[in-house]
Coordinates of C-alpha atoms in Angstrom, one line a residue:
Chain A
X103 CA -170.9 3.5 -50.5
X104 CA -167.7 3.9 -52.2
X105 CA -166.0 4.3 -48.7
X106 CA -167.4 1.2 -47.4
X107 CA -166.3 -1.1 -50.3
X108 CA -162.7 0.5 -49.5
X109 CA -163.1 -0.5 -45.9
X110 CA -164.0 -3.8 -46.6
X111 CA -160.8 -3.9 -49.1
X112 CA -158.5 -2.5 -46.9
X113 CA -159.8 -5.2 -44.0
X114 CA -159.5 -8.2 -46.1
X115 CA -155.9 -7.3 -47.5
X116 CA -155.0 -7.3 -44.0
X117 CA -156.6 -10.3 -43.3
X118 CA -154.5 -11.8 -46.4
X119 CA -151.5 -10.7 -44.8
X120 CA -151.9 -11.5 -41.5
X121 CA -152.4 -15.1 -42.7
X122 CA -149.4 -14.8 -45.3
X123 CA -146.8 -13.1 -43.6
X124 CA -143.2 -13.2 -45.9
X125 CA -141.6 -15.9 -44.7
X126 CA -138.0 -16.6 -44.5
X127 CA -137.2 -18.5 -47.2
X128 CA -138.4 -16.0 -49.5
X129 CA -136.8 -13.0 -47.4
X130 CA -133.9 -15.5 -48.4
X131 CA -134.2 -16.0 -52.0
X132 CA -133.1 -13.4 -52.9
X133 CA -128.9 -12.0 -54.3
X134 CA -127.5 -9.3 -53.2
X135 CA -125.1 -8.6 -56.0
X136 CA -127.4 -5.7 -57.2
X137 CA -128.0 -4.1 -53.9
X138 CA -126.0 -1.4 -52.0
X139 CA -125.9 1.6 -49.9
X140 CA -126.1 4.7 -49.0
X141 CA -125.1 6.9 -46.1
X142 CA -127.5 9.8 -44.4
X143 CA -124.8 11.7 -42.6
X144 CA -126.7 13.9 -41.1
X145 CA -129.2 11.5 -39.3
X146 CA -127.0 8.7 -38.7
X147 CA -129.1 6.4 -40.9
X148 CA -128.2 4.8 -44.1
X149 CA -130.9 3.9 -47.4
X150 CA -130.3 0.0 -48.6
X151 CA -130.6 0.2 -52.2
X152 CA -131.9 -2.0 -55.1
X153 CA -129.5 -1.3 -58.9
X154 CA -131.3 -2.8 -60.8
X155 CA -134.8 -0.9 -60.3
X156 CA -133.6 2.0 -59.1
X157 CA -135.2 2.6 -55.9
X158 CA -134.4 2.3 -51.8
X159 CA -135.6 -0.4 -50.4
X160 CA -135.8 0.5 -46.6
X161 CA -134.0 2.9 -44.2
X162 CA -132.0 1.3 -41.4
X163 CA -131.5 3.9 -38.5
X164 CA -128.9 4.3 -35.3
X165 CA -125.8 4.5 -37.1
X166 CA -124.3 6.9 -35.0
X167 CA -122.4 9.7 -36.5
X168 CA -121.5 9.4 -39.9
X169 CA -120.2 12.3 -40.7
X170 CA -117.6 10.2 -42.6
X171 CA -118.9 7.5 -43.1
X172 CA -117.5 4.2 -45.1
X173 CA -118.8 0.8 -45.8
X174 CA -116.8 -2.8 -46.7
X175 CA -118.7 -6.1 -47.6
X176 CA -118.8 -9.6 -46.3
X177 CA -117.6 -11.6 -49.0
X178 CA -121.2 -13.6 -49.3
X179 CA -122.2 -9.5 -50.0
X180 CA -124.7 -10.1 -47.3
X181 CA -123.4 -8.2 -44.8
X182 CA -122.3 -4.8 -44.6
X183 CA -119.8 -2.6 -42.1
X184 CA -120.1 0.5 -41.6
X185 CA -117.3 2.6 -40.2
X186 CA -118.5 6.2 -38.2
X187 CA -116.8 8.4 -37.4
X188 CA -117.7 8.1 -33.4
X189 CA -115.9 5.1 -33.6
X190 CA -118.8 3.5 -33.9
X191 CA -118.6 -0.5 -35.8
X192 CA -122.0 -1.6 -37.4
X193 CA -122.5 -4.7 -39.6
X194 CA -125.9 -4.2 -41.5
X195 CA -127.9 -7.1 -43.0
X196 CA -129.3 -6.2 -46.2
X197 CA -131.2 -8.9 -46.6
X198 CA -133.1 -8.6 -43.1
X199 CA -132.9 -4.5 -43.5
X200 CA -131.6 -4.6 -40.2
X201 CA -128.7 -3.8 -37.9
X202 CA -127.0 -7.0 -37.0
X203 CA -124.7 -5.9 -34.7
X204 CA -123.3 -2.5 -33.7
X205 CA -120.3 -1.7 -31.1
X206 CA -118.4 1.4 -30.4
X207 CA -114.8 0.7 -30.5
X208 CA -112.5 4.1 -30.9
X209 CA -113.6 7.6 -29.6
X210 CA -113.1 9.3 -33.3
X211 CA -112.3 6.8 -36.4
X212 CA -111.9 7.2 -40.5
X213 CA -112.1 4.0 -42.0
X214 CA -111.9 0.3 -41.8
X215 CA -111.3 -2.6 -44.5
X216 CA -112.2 -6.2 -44.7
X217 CA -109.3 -9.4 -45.1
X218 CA -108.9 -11.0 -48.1
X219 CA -110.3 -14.3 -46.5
X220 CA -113.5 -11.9 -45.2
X221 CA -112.9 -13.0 -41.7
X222 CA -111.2 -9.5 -40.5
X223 CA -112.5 -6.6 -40.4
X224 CA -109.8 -3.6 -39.5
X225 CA -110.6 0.3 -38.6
X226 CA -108.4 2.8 -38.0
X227 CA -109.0 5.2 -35.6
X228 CA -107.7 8.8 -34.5
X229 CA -108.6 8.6 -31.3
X230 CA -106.8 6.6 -29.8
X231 CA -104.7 6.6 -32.9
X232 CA -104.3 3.2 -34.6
X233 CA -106.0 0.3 -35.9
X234 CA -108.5 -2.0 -34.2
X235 CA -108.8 -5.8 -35.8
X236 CA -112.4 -7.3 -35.2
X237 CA -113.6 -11.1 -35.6
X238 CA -116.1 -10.4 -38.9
X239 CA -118.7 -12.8 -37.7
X240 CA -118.9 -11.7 -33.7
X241 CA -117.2 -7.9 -34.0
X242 CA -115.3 -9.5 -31.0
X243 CA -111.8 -7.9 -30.7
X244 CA -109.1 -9.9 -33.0
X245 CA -106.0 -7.4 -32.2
X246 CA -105.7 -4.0 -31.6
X247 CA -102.3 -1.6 -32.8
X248 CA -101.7 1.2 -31.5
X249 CA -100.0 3.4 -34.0
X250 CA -97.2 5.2 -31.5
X251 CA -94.1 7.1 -32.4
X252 CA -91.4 9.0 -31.3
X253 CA -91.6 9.3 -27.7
X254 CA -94.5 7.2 -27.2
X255 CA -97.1 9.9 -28.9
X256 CA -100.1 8.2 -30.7
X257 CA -100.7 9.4 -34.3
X258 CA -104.1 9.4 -36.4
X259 CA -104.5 6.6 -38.8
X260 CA -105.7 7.4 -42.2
X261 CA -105.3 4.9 -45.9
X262 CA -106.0 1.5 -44.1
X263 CA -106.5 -0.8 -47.0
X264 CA -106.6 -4.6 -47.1
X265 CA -103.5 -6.5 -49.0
X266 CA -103.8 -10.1 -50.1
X267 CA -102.2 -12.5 -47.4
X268 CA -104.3 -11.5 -44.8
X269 CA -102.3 -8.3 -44.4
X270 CA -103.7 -4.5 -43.4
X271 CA -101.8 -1.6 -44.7
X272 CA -102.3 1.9 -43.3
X273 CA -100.7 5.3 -42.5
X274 CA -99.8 7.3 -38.9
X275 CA -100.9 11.4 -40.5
X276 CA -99.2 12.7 -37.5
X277 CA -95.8 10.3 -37.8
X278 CA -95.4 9.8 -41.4
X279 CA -95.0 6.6 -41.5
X280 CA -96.8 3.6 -43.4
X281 CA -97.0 -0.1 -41.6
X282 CA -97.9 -3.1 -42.9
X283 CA -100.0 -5.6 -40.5
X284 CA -99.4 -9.2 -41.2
X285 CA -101.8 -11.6 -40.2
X286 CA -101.2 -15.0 -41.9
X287 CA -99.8 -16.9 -39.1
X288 CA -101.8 -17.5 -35.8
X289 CA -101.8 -15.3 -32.7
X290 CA -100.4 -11.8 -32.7
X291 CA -99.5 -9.7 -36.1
X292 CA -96.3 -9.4 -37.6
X293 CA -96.1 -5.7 -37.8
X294 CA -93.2 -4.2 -40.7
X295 CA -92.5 -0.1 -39.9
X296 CA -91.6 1.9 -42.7
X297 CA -90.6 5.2 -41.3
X298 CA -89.8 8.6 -42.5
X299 CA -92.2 8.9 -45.3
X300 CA -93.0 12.5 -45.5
X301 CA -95.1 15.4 -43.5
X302 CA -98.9 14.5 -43.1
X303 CA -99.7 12.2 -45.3
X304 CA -103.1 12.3 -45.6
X305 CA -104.9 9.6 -47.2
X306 CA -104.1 6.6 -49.5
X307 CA -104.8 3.4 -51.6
X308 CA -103.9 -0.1 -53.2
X309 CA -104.2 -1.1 -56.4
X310 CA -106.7 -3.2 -57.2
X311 CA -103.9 -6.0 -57.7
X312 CA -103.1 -5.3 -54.1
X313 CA -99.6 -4.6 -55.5
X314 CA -98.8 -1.2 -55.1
X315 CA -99.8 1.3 -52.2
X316 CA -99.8 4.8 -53.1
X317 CA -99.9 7.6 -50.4
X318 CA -100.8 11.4 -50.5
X319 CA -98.9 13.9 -48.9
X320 CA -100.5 17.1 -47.4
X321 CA -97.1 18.3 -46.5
X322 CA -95.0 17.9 -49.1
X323 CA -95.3 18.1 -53.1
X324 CA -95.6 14.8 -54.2
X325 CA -97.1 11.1 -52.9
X326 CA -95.2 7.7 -51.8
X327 CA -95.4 4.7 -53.2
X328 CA -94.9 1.4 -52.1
X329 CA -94.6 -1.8 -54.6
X330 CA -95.9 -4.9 -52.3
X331 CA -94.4 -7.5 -54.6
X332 CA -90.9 -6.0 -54.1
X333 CA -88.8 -8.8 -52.0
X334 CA -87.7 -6.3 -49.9
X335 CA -90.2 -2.7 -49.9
X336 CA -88.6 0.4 -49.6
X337 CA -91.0 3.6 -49.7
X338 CA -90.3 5.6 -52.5
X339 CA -91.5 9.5 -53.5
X340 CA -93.2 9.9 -57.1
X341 CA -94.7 12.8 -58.4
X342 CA -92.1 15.0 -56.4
X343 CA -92.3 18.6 -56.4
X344 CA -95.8 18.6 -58.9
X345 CA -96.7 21.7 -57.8
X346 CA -93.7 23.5 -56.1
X347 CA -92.7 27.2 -56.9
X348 CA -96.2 27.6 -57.5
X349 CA -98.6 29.0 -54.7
X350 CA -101.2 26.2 -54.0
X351 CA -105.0 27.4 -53.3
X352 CA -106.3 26.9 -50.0
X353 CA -107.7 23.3 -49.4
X354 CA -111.4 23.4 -48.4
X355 CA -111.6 20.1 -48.5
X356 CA -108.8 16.8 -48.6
X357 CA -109.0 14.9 -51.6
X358 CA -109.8 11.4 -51.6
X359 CA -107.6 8.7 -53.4
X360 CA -109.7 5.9 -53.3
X361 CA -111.0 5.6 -56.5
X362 CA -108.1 5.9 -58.7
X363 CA -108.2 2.7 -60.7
X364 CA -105.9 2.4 -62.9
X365 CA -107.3 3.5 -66.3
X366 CA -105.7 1.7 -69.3
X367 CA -102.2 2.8 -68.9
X368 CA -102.4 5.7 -66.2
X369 CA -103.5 6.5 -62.8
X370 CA -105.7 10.2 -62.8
X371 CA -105.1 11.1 -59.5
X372 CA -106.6 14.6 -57.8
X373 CA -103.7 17.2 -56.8
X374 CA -104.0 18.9 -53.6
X375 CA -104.9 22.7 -53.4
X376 CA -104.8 22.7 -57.4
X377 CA -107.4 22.7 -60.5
X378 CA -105.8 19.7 -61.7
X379 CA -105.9 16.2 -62.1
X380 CA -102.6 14.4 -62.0
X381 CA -101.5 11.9 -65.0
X382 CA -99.3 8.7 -63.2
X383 CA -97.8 6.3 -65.6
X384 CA -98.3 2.8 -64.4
X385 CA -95.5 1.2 -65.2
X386 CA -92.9 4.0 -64.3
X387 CA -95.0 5.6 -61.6
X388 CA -93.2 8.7 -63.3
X389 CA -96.0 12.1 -64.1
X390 CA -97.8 11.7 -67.5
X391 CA -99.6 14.9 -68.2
X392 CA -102.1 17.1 -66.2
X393 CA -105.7 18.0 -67.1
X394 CA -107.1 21.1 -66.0
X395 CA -110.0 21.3 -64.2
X396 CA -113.3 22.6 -62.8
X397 CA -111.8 23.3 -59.5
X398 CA -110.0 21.5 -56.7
X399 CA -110.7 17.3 -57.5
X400 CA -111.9 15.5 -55.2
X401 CA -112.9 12.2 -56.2
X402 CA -111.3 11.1 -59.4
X403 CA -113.0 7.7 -60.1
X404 CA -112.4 5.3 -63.1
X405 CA -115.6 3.7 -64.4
X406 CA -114.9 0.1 -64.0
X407 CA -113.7 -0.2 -67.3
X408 CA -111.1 2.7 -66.8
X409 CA -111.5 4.6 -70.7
X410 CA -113.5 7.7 -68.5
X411 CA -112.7 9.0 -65.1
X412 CA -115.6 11.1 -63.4
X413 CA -114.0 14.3 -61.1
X414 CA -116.0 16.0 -58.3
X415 CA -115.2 19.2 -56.7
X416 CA -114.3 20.5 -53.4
X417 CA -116.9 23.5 -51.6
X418 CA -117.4 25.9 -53.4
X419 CA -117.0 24.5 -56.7
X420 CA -119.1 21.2 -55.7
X421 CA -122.4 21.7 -57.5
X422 CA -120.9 20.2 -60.7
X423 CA -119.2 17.4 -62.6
X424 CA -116.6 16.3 -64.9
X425 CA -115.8 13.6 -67.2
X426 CA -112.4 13.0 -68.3
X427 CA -111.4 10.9 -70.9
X428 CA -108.1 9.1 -70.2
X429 CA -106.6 8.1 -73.5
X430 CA -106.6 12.1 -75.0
X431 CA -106.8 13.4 -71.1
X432 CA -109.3 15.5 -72.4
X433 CA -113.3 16.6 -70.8
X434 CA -115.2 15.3 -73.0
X435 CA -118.6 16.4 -70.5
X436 CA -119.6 18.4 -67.9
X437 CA -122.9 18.9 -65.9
X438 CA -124.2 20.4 -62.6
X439 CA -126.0 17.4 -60.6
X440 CA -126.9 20.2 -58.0
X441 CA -125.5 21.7 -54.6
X442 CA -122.6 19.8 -52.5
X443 CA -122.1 16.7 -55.2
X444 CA -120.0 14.6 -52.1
X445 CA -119.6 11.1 -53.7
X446 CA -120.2 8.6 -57.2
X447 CA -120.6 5.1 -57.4
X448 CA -120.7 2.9 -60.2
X449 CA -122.6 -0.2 -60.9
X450 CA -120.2 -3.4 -61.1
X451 CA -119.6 -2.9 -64.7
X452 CA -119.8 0.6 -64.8
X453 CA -123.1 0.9 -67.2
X454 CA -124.5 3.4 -64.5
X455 CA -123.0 6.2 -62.0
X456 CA -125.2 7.1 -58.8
X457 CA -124.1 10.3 -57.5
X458 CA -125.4 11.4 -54.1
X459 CA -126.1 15.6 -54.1
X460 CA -125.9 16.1 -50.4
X461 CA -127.7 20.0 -50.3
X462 CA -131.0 18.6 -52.2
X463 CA -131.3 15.8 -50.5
X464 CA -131.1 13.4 -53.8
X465 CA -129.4 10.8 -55.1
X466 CA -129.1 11.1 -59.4
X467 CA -128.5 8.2 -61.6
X468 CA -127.0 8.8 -64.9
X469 CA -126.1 6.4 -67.7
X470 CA -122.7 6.5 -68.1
X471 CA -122.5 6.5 -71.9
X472 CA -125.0 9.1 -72.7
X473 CA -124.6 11.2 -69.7
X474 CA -128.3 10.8 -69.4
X475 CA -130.0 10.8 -66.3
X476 CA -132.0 7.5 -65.6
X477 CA -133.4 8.1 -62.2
X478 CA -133.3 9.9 -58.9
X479 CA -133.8 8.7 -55.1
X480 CA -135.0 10.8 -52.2
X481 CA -132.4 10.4 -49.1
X482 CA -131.3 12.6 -46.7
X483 CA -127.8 14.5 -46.6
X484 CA -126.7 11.7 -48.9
X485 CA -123.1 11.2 -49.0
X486 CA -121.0 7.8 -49.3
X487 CA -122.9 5.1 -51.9
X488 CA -121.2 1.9 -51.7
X489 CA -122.2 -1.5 -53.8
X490 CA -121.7 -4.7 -52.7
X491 CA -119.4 -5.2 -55.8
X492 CA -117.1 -4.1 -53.2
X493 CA -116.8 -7.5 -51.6
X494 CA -115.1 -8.4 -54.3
X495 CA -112.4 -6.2 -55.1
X496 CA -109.1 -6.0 -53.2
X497 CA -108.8 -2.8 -51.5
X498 CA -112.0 -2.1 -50.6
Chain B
X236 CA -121.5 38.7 -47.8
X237 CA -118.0 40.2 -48.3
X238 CA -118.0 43.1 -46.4
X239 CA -114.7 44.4 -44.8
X240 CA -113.9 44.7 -41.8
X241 CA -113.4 48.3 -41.7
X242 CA -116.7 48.2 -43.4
X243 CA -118.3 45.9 -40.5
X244 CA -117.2 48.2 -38.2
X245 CA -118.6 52.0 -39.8
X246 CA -121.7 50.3 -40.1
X247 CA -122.3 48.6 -36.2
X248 CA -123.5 51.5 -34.8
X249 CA -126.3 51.5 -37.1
X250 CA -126.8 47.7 -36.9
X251 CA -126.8 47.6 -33.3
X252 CA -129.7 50.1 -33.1
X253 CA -131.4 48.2 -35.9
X254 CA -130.9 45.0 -33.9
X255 CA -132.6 46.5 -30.9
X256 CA -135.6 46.3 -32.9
X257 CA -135.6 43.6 -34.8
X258 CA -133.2 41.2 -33.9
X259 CA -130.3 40.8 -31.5
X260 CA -128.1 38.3 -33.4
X261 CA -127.6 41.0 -36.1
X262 CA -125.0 42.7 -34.2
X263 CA -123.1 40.7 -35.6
X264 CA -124.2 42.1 -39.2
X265 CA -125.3 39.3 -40.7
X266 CA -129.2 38.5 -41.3
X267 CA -130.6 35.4 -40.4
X268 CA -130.5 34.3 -43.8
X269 CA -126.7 34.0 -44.0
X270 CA -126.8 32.5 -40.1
X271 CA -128.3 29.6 -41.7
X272 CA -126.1 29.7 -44.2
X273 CA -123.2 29.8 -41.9
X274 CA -124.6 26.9 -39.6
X275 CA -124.6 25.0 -43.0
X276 CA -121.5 25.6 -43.8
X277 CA -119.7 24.9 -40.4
X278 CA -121.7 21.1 -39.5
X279 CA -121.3 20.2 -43.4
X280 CA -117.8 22.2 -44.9
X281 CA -115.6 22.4 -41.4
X282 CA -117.9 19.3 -40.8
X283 CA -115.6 17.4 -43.0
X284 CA -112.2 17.4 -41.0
X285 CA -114.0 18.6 -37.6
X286 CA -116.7 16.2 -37.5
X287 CA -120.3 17.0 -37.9
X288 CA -121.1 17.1 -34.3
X289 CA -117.6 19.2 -34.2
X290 CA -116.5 16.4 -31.7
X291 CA -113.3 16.2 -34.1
X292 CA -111.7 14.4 -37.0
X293 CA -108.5 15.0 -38.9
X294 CA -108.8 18.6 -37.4
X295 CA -109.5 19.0 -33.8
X296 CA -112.5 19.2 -31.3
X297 CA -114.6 22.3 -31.5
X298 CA -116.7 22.5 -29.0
X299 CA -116.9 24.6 -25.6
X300 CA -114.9 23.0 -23.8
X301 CA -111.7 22.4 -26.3
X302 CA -112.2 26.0 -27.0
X303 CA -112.8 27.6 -23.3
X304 CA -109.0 29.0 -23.4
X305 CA -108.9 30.3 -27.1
X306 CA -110.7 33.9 -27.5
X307 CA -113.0 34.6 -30.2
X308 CA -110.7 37.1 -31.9
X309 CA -108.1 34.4 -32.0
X310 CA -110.3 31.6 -33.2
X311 CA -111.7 34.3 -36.0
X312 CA -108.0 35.0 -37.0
X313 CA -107.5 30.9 -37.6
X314 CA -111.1 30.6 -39.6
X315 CA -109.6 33.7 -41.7
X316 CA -106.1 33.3 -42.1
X317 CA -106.0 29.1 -41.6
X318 CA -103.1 27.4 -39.6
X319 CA -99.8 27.6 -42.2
X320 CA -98.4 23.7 -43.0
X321 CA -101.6 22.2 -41.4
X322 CA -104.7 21.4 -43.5
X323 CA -106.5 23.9 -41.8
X324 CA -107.3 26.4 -44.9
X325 CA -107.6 30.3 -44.9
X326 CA -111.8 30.9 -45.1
X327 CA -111.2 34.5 -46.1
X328 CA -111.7 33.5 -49.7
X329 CA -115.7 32.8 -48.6
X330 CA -115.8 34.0 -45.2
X331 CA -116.0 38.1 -44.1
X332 CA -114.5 38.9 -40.7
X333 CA -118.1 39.4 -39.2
X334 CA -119.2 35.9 -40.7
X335 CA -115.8 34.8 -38.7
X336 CA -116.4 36.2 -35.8
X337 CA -119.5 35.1 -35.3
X338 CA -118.8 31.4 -36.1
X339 CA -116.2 31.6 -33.3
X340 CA -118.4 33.1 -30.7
X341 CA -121.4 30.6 -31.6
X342 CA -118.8 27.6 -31.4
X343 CA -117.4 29.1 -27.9
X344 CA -121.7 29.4 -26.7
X345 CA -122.1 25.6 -28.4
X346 CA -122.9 25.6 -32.0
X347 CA -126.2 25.8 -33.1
X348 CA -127.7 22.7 -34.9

């Protein structure tokens, strides 16, 4: 009996929705300034996710490889692109949980960034090194750079940012060399060529004033730096020689520099092959102290209002956490998340951290205050969680 | 799993007879346990620079055919001892040479999933 009335329940919901399908206006009616999401690198799949209640909201599928994944925002936050790293382009409606169009452009790519005016989108590739420019809307090809040197050899492209002014900037690992792709006039980009930078840089980042570029080198002890408002740039070399005379660690992993923001008066920036965060003064770009830490840094993010940066860990020392607080430079927590913590994103104003903990298939929430945690999310292999706050920062 | 070389080597005799019995992969001295382990470690870890499908990334390809001229001993001496002013890093810190070894033969063969 009890069966029966279920049956009959089940059969008219289904009658209900049949007749009521959700239409588009309220598919429509809906923001997107609390949604995000976050990459399943080991199924090429990524989990669109709701902020403000915590949970996933679907799983869009057919990413490709994304193995190293990374995500930029159309500037209505409607749209995401996701970068793979088998050079595959895909621009993800969140709104419609859907892939909205997908191409392959490079064998073997890194990253990608959107233009200031949201109607580039730019990914640089390793193979064939350089940068590909795409037409936001279509994905149609814009431009393409190939980032050669020397004797016509192609180098890897790694740091591609955007820069107010319609302008790219990224860095050739293999040449050592940052250029700056100009796109503010019609037809082809004016390309500047700053040479002679230093061995293997590795990665790298703009401020979120789009004023100064900063560069890691994996050769060398020490980063570049380049100020964007200068009339006329000149690379420069800060932080030389942080760790020289002493024998680094090996590198199980390459730190990221996205992230740094500046917090209050300092950049904390991770050193390479060291337990140690690096202290950058902001206005003299000159070292401002070290902090000691858990193990080899990998992320070093500033929550959005920069008084604590959060630190994750390279394998094997990736199962845990710290919080650094920037005026004293001192840890003022530290917890263990779980096994492989890969990446942290905080909510626009920083009232929340999401951390994805790639070996149990998780993603944690913690408030950012209390270090308490506030949630968790199943997702598999999680690694790169990106908001669409993003849209809305330069740099990102 | 931090057994020597030297080590590896007194005791293959024995596992080589064990192996007959029970299973032929531990020839290679490890159990099937730290295989797993291993396949973890190479798709996620070496993932990182390599790729996860080992199809490259920062650090090159590392599949059959990239690796059809390199010998396993050689491969097992860059795992171990990393490639100096590259980001390739020395695995001895976390990897023995029979862990090594074996990576470098499975990634010759095509790397398990």
């Amino acid at each position: 009996m009890r069966r029966r009335s279920f049956l009959q329940f089940s059969l008219l919901t289904s009658v209900v929705a049949a007749v009521r399908p959700v239409s588009a206006t309220e598919l429509a009616l809906r923001g997107t300034g609390d949604l995000g999401l976050a990459v399943e690198r080991a199924t090429g799949s990524l989990l669109i996710l709701d902020t403000s209640h915590r949970k996933a909201l679907s799983r869009v599928e057919g990413l490709g490889d994304l193995s190293h994944a990374s995500a930029s925002f159309s500037r209505d936050e409607r749209f995401a692109y996701i970068f793979g790293r088998d050079g595959g382009l895909t621009k993800v409606d969140l709104l419609g949980q859907v892939i909205a169009n997908r191409i392959i452009q490079a064998g073997n790519s890194i990253g990608g960034a959107i233009s200031d005016d949201g109607k580039l989108v730019a990914v640089s590739n390793y193979k064939p090194g350089g940068v590909k420019v795409f037409d936001a809307q279509t994905l149609e090809i814009v431009a393409e750079i190939p980032a050669v040197y020397g004797s016509g050899k192609r180098s890897k492209v790694v740091g591609l940012v955007d820069a107010p002014g319609r302008r790219f900037v990224f860095t050739l690992y293999d040449a050592g060399e940052i250029w700056l792709a100009d796109f503010s006039a019609s037809g082809p980009p004016r390309i500047e060529k700053y040479p002679g930078i230093g061995e293997l840089p590795y990665d790298a980042l703009i401020t979120s004033d789009g004023r100064h570029y900063i560069a890691g080198l994996y050769g060398e002890d020490g980063l570049v730096h380049l100020d964007l408002w200068a009339d006329k740039i000149t690379p420069k070399r800060v932080l030389d020689g942080y760790g020289r005379g002493e024998k680094k660690l090996p590198v199980y992993k390459m730190p990221h520099l996205e992230g740094w923001a500046l917090a209050g008066e300092r950049f904390l920036l991770p050193a390479v092959g060291r337990y140690e965060l690096l202290a950058l003064d902001a206005a003299t770009f000159k070292e401002s102290g070290r902090v000691s830490v858990h193990g080899q840094p990998v992320f070093a993010v500033a929550r959005p209002d920069g008084r604590h940066v959060w630190v994750n860990f390279a394998h094997p020392r990736n199962d845990t956490i710290q919080i650094v607080d920037v005026p004293s430079l001192k840890i003022i927590h530290e917890f263990q998340p779980g096994p492989a913590v890969l990446h942290m994103e905080f909510t626009p104003r920083g009232h929340e951290v999401w951390i994805s903990v790639r070996d149990a298939d998780r993603i944690d929430i913690y408030d950012t205050r209390t270090f308490e945690k506030r949630g968790e999310i199943t997702a598999r292999s999680p690694s790169g969680i990106f908001f669409t706050a993003r849209a809305h920062r330069i740099g990102l | 799993m931090t057994c020597t070389l030297s080590n590896w080597l007194s005791h293959l005799s024995q596992a080589v007879v064990i192996s007959l019995v029970v299973l032929p992969s531990s020839a290679y001295g490890l159990d099937a346990q730290r295989e797993a382990e291993l396949i973890h470690l190479v798709r996620q870890d070496c993932g990182s620079c390599h790729g996860m499908t080992l199809n490259g990334g920062l650090g090159r390809p590392l599949l059959p055919e990239t690796l059809k001229d390199a010998d396993s001993e050689a491969i097992a001496a860059i795992i171990l001892g990393g490639v100096p002013g590259k980001p390739m890093p020395p695995w001895s810190g976390l990897l023995s040479e029979a862990d090594a070894v074996w990576i470098a033969k499975k990634l010759k063969e095509g790397f398990p999933q």
